[in-house]
Amino acid sequence: MRVLVGVKRVVDYAVKVRVNPDGKSGVDLSNIKMSMNPFCEIAVEEAVRLKESKAASEVVAVSIGPKQCTETLRTALAMGCDRAVHVHTGLRTDYMELQPLSVAQILEKVVEKEEPDLVVLGKQSIDGDCGQTGPMLAGLLNWAQVTFAAKVDVNDDKSLLVERETDAGTETIQINSLPAVITCDLRLNEPRYATL
Amino acid sequence: ALPQIRCTSSSSSSSSSSSLLKDSTFVPPSNNWPACRKDQSSSRTSLSSPSSSSSIHTNHFSTATNNNDTSSSSSSSPFPHLRPPNIKDVHIFQKIMNYRPGSVITTLGKQEGIEDEDEDILKRYNVDWTHRYQGNSSLLLRPQTTNELSQILSHCHKNYIGIVPQGGNTSLVGGSTPISNTEIILSLEKFNTIHSFDTDNGIVTVDAGVILSTLQSTISERYGYLIPIDIGSKGSCQIGGNVSTNAGGQYYYRFGSLHANVLGVEVVTAKGDVLDLMSCNRKDNTGYDLKHLFIGAEGTLGIITKIALSCPKLPTSRQAALLQCPTFNDVRTTLSTAKEKLGEILSAFEFMDYEVVSLVQQQQQQTVLIEEEDDESDNPFFLLVETQGSNSEHDREKMEQFLECCMEDGFVVNGILAQDGKQMEEMWNIRESCNPIVKADGYNYKYDISIPIPEFYDMVEEMKDHLSTNYTTRSTRTVSWGHVIDGNLHLNITTPGIFTEDKTLTEVIEPYIFESVIRRNGSISAEHGLGQCKNNYLPMVKDATVVMLMKSVKDMLDPHGIMNPGKFLPSSSSSS
């Protein structure tokens, strides 16, 4: 099984953002620390674990954004991904220009080229907070989707048993046959450190 | 229990003095200033071979004092020149502070045996963070203004009442708690205003009672500047206490000591005079720079009420890496490589040994670098390297070059480069957890020493050997960490599971460890200060003339000896 993981380069979660003084151009992003979206870290960790448990044969990371996205992709590689794809764009990816539907359409094209059996994404990004890319991508591809995954188990017959978070508790969904899209929630795993 | 002040009833025969301390040549000074004055020609108390020097020691301290009561019961006060506070003093203090609720906390004038909220509050202020030192003060004052403080001190000075100034009560040498029931505790916690910030110069004017972490977050969030010190106790310690103890911390290398960063102070002297040494100018060469006397004086000369502190700009780029080295020589090579390759962006370089990192990992149940199968002997040294700068691309590149160089040449065998703010916080959390984790392990025999970097770890191994040969009563754990870039080692010995002091173990460790430090040309107290823990060792590390000069300064500024008695300077039976 080949797994495609989406990773987004966002403002570091620990940074205290400031709005630009003109009140119109959004958040001041100059010189600010950027890192991998925390939910994307969880997605990478889960994909790498799938590879370590031999359920997956290859993990490919993909990121959309400026040239600094290669840093984010290198982190994904250091965590255990095999390959990385960088879709270069000069558009702002913090919702001010590039938005979830466009992102889903770009990822759809990447899926066409890479032909993964499973796409793993973070449930939302911490800059846009939309939580839409995963479901939209599944819709465009006409694939099964499970969002807010808190546990993913691979059965012997290659079906996936996924526990997902809901407002009322957890819901367990069985994905009988791939391909599928899964978006990851906080409880799923604790991402590893990328060692030197 | 009162702290261990080892007074010796020294006599002319050397046998009695050496019986107290096994195989040790050093006889700690007893309560007598005149003895030092007698022998001004010699240098500090020497530590040569037992036979020759023991007679010299007994000559130094031959005037055995009458206050040699080592049993130190509460009935005989360790400060005969001071009187304890009484109910009349309480009324005067209440009046000074306008009968403000919470300003005077006392058990005086209250019936014994009846539960009182004040008694519980006093208990907190009477015990130090390490739980080694327990005072018995019956009176706590919490003034709110410099004026109130001045009136309080004036009254205490006239009436010979001892005062223990207290900030966050995070002292690691028992400097912030009373020694007996005669002193009163004077808390600075109500002095908590951040007055102003000069954005052109980066100078903050702040009250002494502001908690360090509050000051740090306010200055960084509101103005984008950084407070130049950072220490593990920042959530509780106050900036006034930091200045009074000349606290060090992890950014000492980068920003220098508080002597360098404090531009001005406002001090209330022991007599109650308010000294305005506040200067908000970066440069001010006008007269003797008296503020330096108070910085690091540990509250024995006066109380600092306000501080003008110079702050650097908050770095926009911070990188951190946790590294693992096989030998201490590799640590040294990594250090010099860091200085060379990281240059001006290097901000911190901290050391932790295998044992303390695995203790922290165990407690936090998080595998960072040590896997379960790891063998300690393989790669026992951990380093936390941090950089701060204004351009993250530039810094990241330098960091990556530095790490590549270290790993290629093999002096770093494993490591993690923090990918985001959260990982950086986690790394610092490991380093800052060393102290609390060790405290939870057992009774701490804590030593904060400066050692020349080449001998840094030799010191730890020497102590381990010394303990295994000389102490077999129970198992001990020796862990070490520290600001290796400053040559500052925090050596901690614990008795796992046992939380009370074993005096025989203390005697095995001290003064052996201090003798070793002095032999290696180090310092017996790098940054923690003297307090009531190491004050009696001062004559061991400073010449008699120097100690006398210090005492003269103390007598000049605190003629009645009320400020933090029994601390900092070697304890004396009477003031001048």
PDB file of C-alpha atoms in Angstrom, chain B residues 367-525:
ATOM      1  CA  THR B 367      11.350   8.781  25.113  1.00  0.00           C
ATOM      2  CA  VAL B 368      13.476  11.566  23.811  1.00  0.00           C
ATOM      3  CA  LEU B 369      16.917  10.246  23.141  1.00  0.00           C
ATOM      4  CA  ILE B 370      17.365   7.278  25.403  1.00  0.00           C
ATOM      5  CA  GLU B 371      15.842   4.063  24.108  1.00  0.00           C
ATOM      6  CA  GLU B 372      15.273   1.251  26.566  1.00  0.00           C
ATOM      7  CA  GLU B 373      17.983  -0.923  25.116  1.00  0.00           C
ATOM      8  CA  ASP B 374      20.609   1.802  25.395  1.00  0.00           C
ATOM      9  CA  ASP B 375      23.632   1.077  27.447  1.00  0.00           C
ATOM     10  CA  GLU B 376      24.682   3.948  29.650  1.00  0.00           C
ATOM     11  CA  SER B 377      28.352   3.499  29.041  1.00  0.00           C
ATOM     12  CA  ASP B 378      28.026   4.100  25.314  1.00  0.00           C
ATOM     13  CA  ASN B 379      27.061   7.737  25.097  1.00  0.00           C
ATOM     14  CA  PRO B 380      26.622   9.198  28.507  1.00  0.00           C
ATOM     15  CA  PHE B 381      26.658  12.927  27.822  1.00  0.00           C
ATOM     16  CA  PHE B 382      23.787  15.089  26.637  1.00  0.00           C
ATOM     17  CA  LEU B 383      23.980  18.658  25.427  1.00  0.00           C
ATOM     18  CA  LEU B 384      21.287  21.222  24.784  1.00  0.00           C
ATOM     19  CA  VAL B 385      22.490  23.835  22.306  1.00  0.00           C
ATOM     20  CA  GLU B 386      20.410  26.918  21.573  1.00  0.00           C
ATOM     21  CA  THR B 387      20.885  29.801  19.193  1.00  0.00           C
ATOM     22  CA  GLN B 388      19.132  33.140  19.054  1.00  0.00           C
ATOM     23  CA  GLY B 389      19.264  35.541  16.140  1.00  0.00           C
ATOM     24  CA  SER B 390      17.386  37.842  13.826  1.00  0.00           C
ATOM     25  CA  ASN B 391      17.282  35.743  10.646  1.00  0.00           C
ATOM     26  CA  SER B 392      15.980  32.185  10.785  1.00  0.00           C
ATOM     27  CA  GLU B 393      17.338  31.150   7.399  1.00  0.00           C
ATOM     28  CA  HIS B 394      20.828  32.289   8.342  1.00  0.00           C
ATOM     29  CA  ASP B 395      20.625  30.666  11.764  1.00  0.00           C
ATOM     30  CA  ARG B 396      19.197  27.417  10.485  1.00  0.00           C
ATOM     31  CA  GLU B 397      21.961  27.142   7.914  1.00  0.00           C
ATOM     32  CA  LYS B 398      24.637  27.749  10.548  1.00  0.00           C
ATOM     33  CA  MET B 399      23.022  25.232  12.863  1.00  0.00           C
ATOM     34  CA  GLU B 400      22.881  22.608  10.149  1.00  0.00           C
ATOM     35  CA  GLN B 401      26.524  23.191   9.225  1.00  0.00           C
ATOM     36  CA  PHE B 402      27.524  22.908  12.865  1.00  0.00           C
ATOM     37  CA  LEU B 403      25.586  19.674  13.310  1.00  0.00           C
ATOM     38  CA  GLU B 404      26.938  18.195  10.086  1.00  0.00           C
ATOM     39  CA  CYS B 405      30.479  18.957  11.206  1.00  0.00           C
ATOM     40  CA  CYS B 406      29.918  17.399  14.622  1.00  0.00           C
ATOM     41  CA  MET B 407      28.378  14.243  13.251  1.00  0.00           C
ATOM     42  CA  GLU B 408      30.866  13.795  10.437  1.00  0.00           C
ATOM     43  CA  ASP B 409      33.793  13.979  12.807  1.00  0.00           C
ATOM     44  CA  GLY B 410      32.007  11.721  15.244  1.00  0.00           C
ATOM     45  CA  PHE B 411      32.044  13.758  18.418  1.00  0.00           C
ATOM     46  CA  VAL B 412      28.256  13.876  18.330  1.00  0.00           C
ATOM     47  CA  VAL B 413      26.721  10.466  17.741  1.00  0.00           C
ATOM     48  CA  ASN B 414      23.034  11.227  17.978  1.00  0.00           C
ATOM     49  CA  GLY B 415      20.810  14.225  18.219  1.00  0.00           C
ATOM     50  CA  ILE B 416      17.544  15.992  17.574  1.00  0.00           C
ATOM     51  CA  LEU B 417      17.093  19.359  15.935  1.00  0.00           C
ATOM     52  CA  ALA B 418      13.906  21.007  17.189  1.00  0.00           C
ATOM     53  CA  GLN B 419      11.462  21.350  14.331  1.00  0.00           C
ATOM     54  CA  ASP B 420       9.070  23.742  15.974  1.00  0.00           C
ATOM     55  CA  GLY B 421       8.424  25.777  19.102  1.00  0.00           C
ATOM     56  CA  LYS B 422       6.824  22.852  20.876  1.00  0.00           C
ATOM     57  CA  GLN B 423       9.881  20.627  20.499  1.00  0.00           C
ATOM     58  CA  MET B 424      12.130  23.430  21.679  1.00  0.00           C
ATOM     59  CA  GLU B 425       9.961  23.866  24.773  1.00  0.00           C
ATOM     60  CA  GLU B 426      10.124  20.142  25.403  1.00  0.00           C
ATOM     61  CA  MET B 427      13.917  20.177  25.221  1.00  0.00           C
ATOM     62  CA  TRP B 428      14.163  23.029  27.702  1.00  0.00           C
ATOM     63  CA  ASN B 429      11.627  21.267  29.856  1.00  0.00           C
ATOM     64  CA  ILE B 430      13.979  18.308  30.146  1.00  0.00           C
ATOM     65  CA  ARG B 431      16.820  20.568  31.199  1.00  0.00           C
ATOM     66  CA  GLU B 432      14.693  22.537  33.664  1.00  0.00           C
ATOM     67  CA  SER B 433      13.220  19.387  35.161  1.00  0.00           C
ATOM     68  CA  CYS B 434      16.588  18.140  36.359  1.00  0.00           C
ATOM     69  CA  ASN B 435      16.354  19.985  39.658  1.00  0.00           C
ATOM     70  CA  PRO B 436      12.748  19.067  40.605  1.00  0.00           C
ATOM     71  CA  ILE B 437      13.162  15.439  39.497  1.00  0.00           C
ATOM     72  CA  VAL B 438      16.265  14.993  41.625  1.00  0.00           C
ATOM     73  CA  LYS B 439      14.514  16.674  44.529  1.00  0.00           C
ATOM     74  CA  ALA B 440      11.767  14.056  44.273  1.00  0.00           C
ATOM     75  CA  ASP B 441      14.321  11.234  44.244  1.00  0.00           C
ATOM     76  CA  GLY B 442      15.558  11.620  47.792  1.00  0.00           C
ATOM     77  CA  TYR B 443      17.390  14.008  50.097  1.00  0.00           C
ATOM     78  CA  ASN B 444      19.611  16.242  47.966  1.00  0.00           C
ATOM     79  CA  TYR B 445      23.220  16.946  48.777  1.00  0.00           C
ATOM     80  CA  LYS B 446      23.433  19.792  46.301  1.00  0.00           C
ATOM     81  CA  TYR B 447      26.644  21.391  45.056  1.00  0.00           C
ATOM     82  CA  ASP B 448      26.886  24.280  42.624  1.00  0.00           C
ATOM     83  CA  ILE B 449      30.524  24.674  41.671  1.00  0.00           C
ATOM     84  CA  SER B 450      32.703  26.296  39.045  1.00  0.00           C
ATOM     85  CA  ILE B 451      35.316  23.984  37.591  1.00  0.00           C
ATOM     86  CA  PRO B 452      37.758  24.548  34.725  1.00  0.00           C
ATOM     87  CA  ILE B 453      36.088  22.955  31.740  1.00  0.00           C
ATOM     88  CA  PRO B 454      38.747  20.286  31.085  1.00  0.00           C
ATOM     89  CA  GLU B 455      38.227  18.914  34.606  1.00  0.00           C
ATOM     90  CA  PHE B 456      34.455  19.292  34.601  1.00  0.00           C
ATOM     91  CA  TYR B 457      33.584  15.631  34.555  1.00  0.00           C
ATOM     92  CA  ASP B 458      36.724  14.523  36.398  1.00  0.00           C
ATOM     93  CA  MET B 459      35.149  16.238  39.378  1.00  0.00           C
ATOM     94  CA  VAL B 460      32.014  14.080  39.102  1.00  0.00           C
ATOM     95  CA  GLU B 461      34.008  10.876  38.762  1.00  0.00           C
ATOM     96  CA  GLU B 462      36.192  11.824  41.699  1.00  0.00           C
ATOM     97  CA  MET B 463      33.113  12.294  43.880  1.00  0.00           C
ATOM     98  CA  LYS B 464      31.628   9.004  42.705  1.00  0.00           C
ATOM     99  CA  ASP B 465      34.855   7.196  43.625  1.00  0.00           C
ATOM    100  CA  HIS B 466      35.117   8.994  46.929  1.00  0.00           C
ATOM    101  CA  LEU B 467      31.572   8.025  47.853  1.00  0.00           C
ATOM    102  CA  SER B 468      31.912   4.399  46.880  1.00  0.00           C
ATOM    103  CA  THR B 469      35.034   4.055  49.018  1.00  0.00           C
ATOM    104  CA  ASN B 470      33.885   6.046  52.019  1.00  0.00           C
ATOM    105  CA  TYR B 471      30.149   5.527  52.314  1.00  0.00           C
ATOM    106  CA  THR B 472      28.596   2.120  52.259  1.00  0.00           C
ATOM    107  CA  THR B 473      25.608   2.606  54.543  1.00  0.00           C
ATOM    108  CA  ARG B 474      23.163   2.812  51.681  1.00  0.00           C
ATOM    109  CA  SER B 475      23.056   3.448  47.985  1.00  0.00           C
ATOM    110  CA  THR B 476      23.589   6.924  46.672  1.00  0.00           C
ATOM    111  CA  ARG B 477      22.959   8.437  43.281  1.00  0.00           C
ATOM    112  CA  THR B 478      25.314  11.022  41.836  1.00  0.00           C
ATOM    113  CA  VAL B 479      23.892  13.033  38.981  1.00  0.00           C
ATOM    114  CA  SER B 480      25.231  16.107  37.283  1.00  0.00           C
ATOM    115  CA  TRP B 481      24.113  18.794  34.913  1.00  0.00           C
ATOM    116  CA  GLY B 482      25.067  22.399  34.350  1.00  0.00           C
ATOM    117  CA  HIS B 483      26.060  25.380  32.265  1.00  0.00           C
ATOM    118  CA  VAL B 484      29.161  23.713  30.923  1.00  0.00           C
ATOM    119  CA  ILE B 485      29.900  26.711  28.719  1.00  0.00           C
ATOM    120  CA  ASP B 486      30.452  28.744  31.908  1.00  0.00           C
ATOM    121  CA  GLY B 487      32.250  25.897  33.669  1.00  0.00           C
ATOM    122  CA  ASN B 488      29.343  25.728  36.136  1.00  0.00           C
ATOM    123  CA  LEU B 489      28.582  22.237  37.395  1.00  0.00           C
ATOM    124  CA  HIS B 490      25.490  21.278  39.392  1.00  0.00           C
ATOM    125  CA  LEU B 491      26.554  18.148  41.185  1.00  0.00           C
ATOM    126  CA  ASN B 492      23.774  16.437  43.111  1.00  0.00           C
ATOM    127  CA  ILE B 493      24.066  13.442  45.357  1.00  0.00           C
ATOM    128  CA  THR B 494      20.868  11.806  46.581  1.00  0.00           C
ATOM    129  CA  THR B 495      19.893   8.917  48.795  1.00  0.00           C
ATOM    130  CA  PRO B 496      17.083   7.442  46.705  1.00  0.00           C
ATOM    131  CA  GLY B 497      13.933   6.981  48.725  1.00  0.00           C
ATOM    132  CA  ILE B 498      15.356   8.565  51.859  1.00  0.00           C
ATOM    133  CA  PHE B 499      14.268  12.145  52.411  1.00  0.00           C
ATOM    134  CA  THR B 500      16.127  13.039  55.580  1.00  0.00           C
ATOM    135  CA  GLU B 501      19.730  14.124  55.841  1.00  0.00           C
ATOM    136  CA  ASP B 502      22.331  11.577  56.815  1.00  0.00           C
ATOM    137  CA  LYS B 503      24.945  13.609  58.627  1.00  0.00           C
ATOM    138  CA  THR B 504      27.623  10.985  58.137  1.00  0.00           C
ATOM    139  CA  LEU B 505      27.120  11.251  54.377  1.00  0.00           C
ATOM    140  CA  THR B 506      27.347  15.046  54.575  1.00  0.00           C
ATOM    141  CA  GLU B 507      30.620  14.672  56.423  1.00  0.00           C
ATOM    142  CA  VAL B 508      31.958  12.280  53.821  1.00  0.00           C
ATOM    143  CA  ILE B 509      31.130  14.814  51.107  1.00  0.00           C
ATOM    144  CA  GLU B 510      32.072  18.051  52.860  1.00  0.00           C
ATOM    145  CA  PRO B 511      34.613  19.538  53.043  1.00  0.00           C
ATOM    146  CA  TYR B 512      36.218  16.977  50.710  1.00  0.00           C
ATOM    147  CA  ILE B 513      34.326  18.322  47.720  1.00  0.00           C
ATOM    148  CA  PHE B 514      35.259  21.919  48.467  1.00  0.00           C
ATOM    149  CA  GLU B 515      38.886  21.000  48.992  1.00  0.00           C
ATOM    150  CA  SER B 516      38.873  19.322  45.612  1.00  0.00           C
ATOM    151  CA  VAL B 517      37.229  22.324  43.982  1.00  0.00           C
ATOM    152  CA  ILE B 518      39.795  24.675  45.481  1.00  0.00           C
ATOM    153  CA  ARG B 519      42.642  22.417  44.388  1.00  0.00           C
ATOM    154  CA  ARG B 520      41.283  22.605  40.875  1.00  0.00           C
ATOM    155  CA  ASN B 521      41.065  26.415  41.113  1.00  0.00           C
ATOM    156  CA  GLY B 522      37.321  26.428  40.915  1.00  0.00           C
ATOM    157  CA  SER B 523      34.636  28.143  42.968  1.00  0.00           C
ATOM    158  CA  ILE B 524      32.672  26.494  45.761  1.00  0.00           C
ATOM    159  CA  SER B 525      29.568  28.434  44.819  1.00  0.00           C
TER     160      SER B 525
END
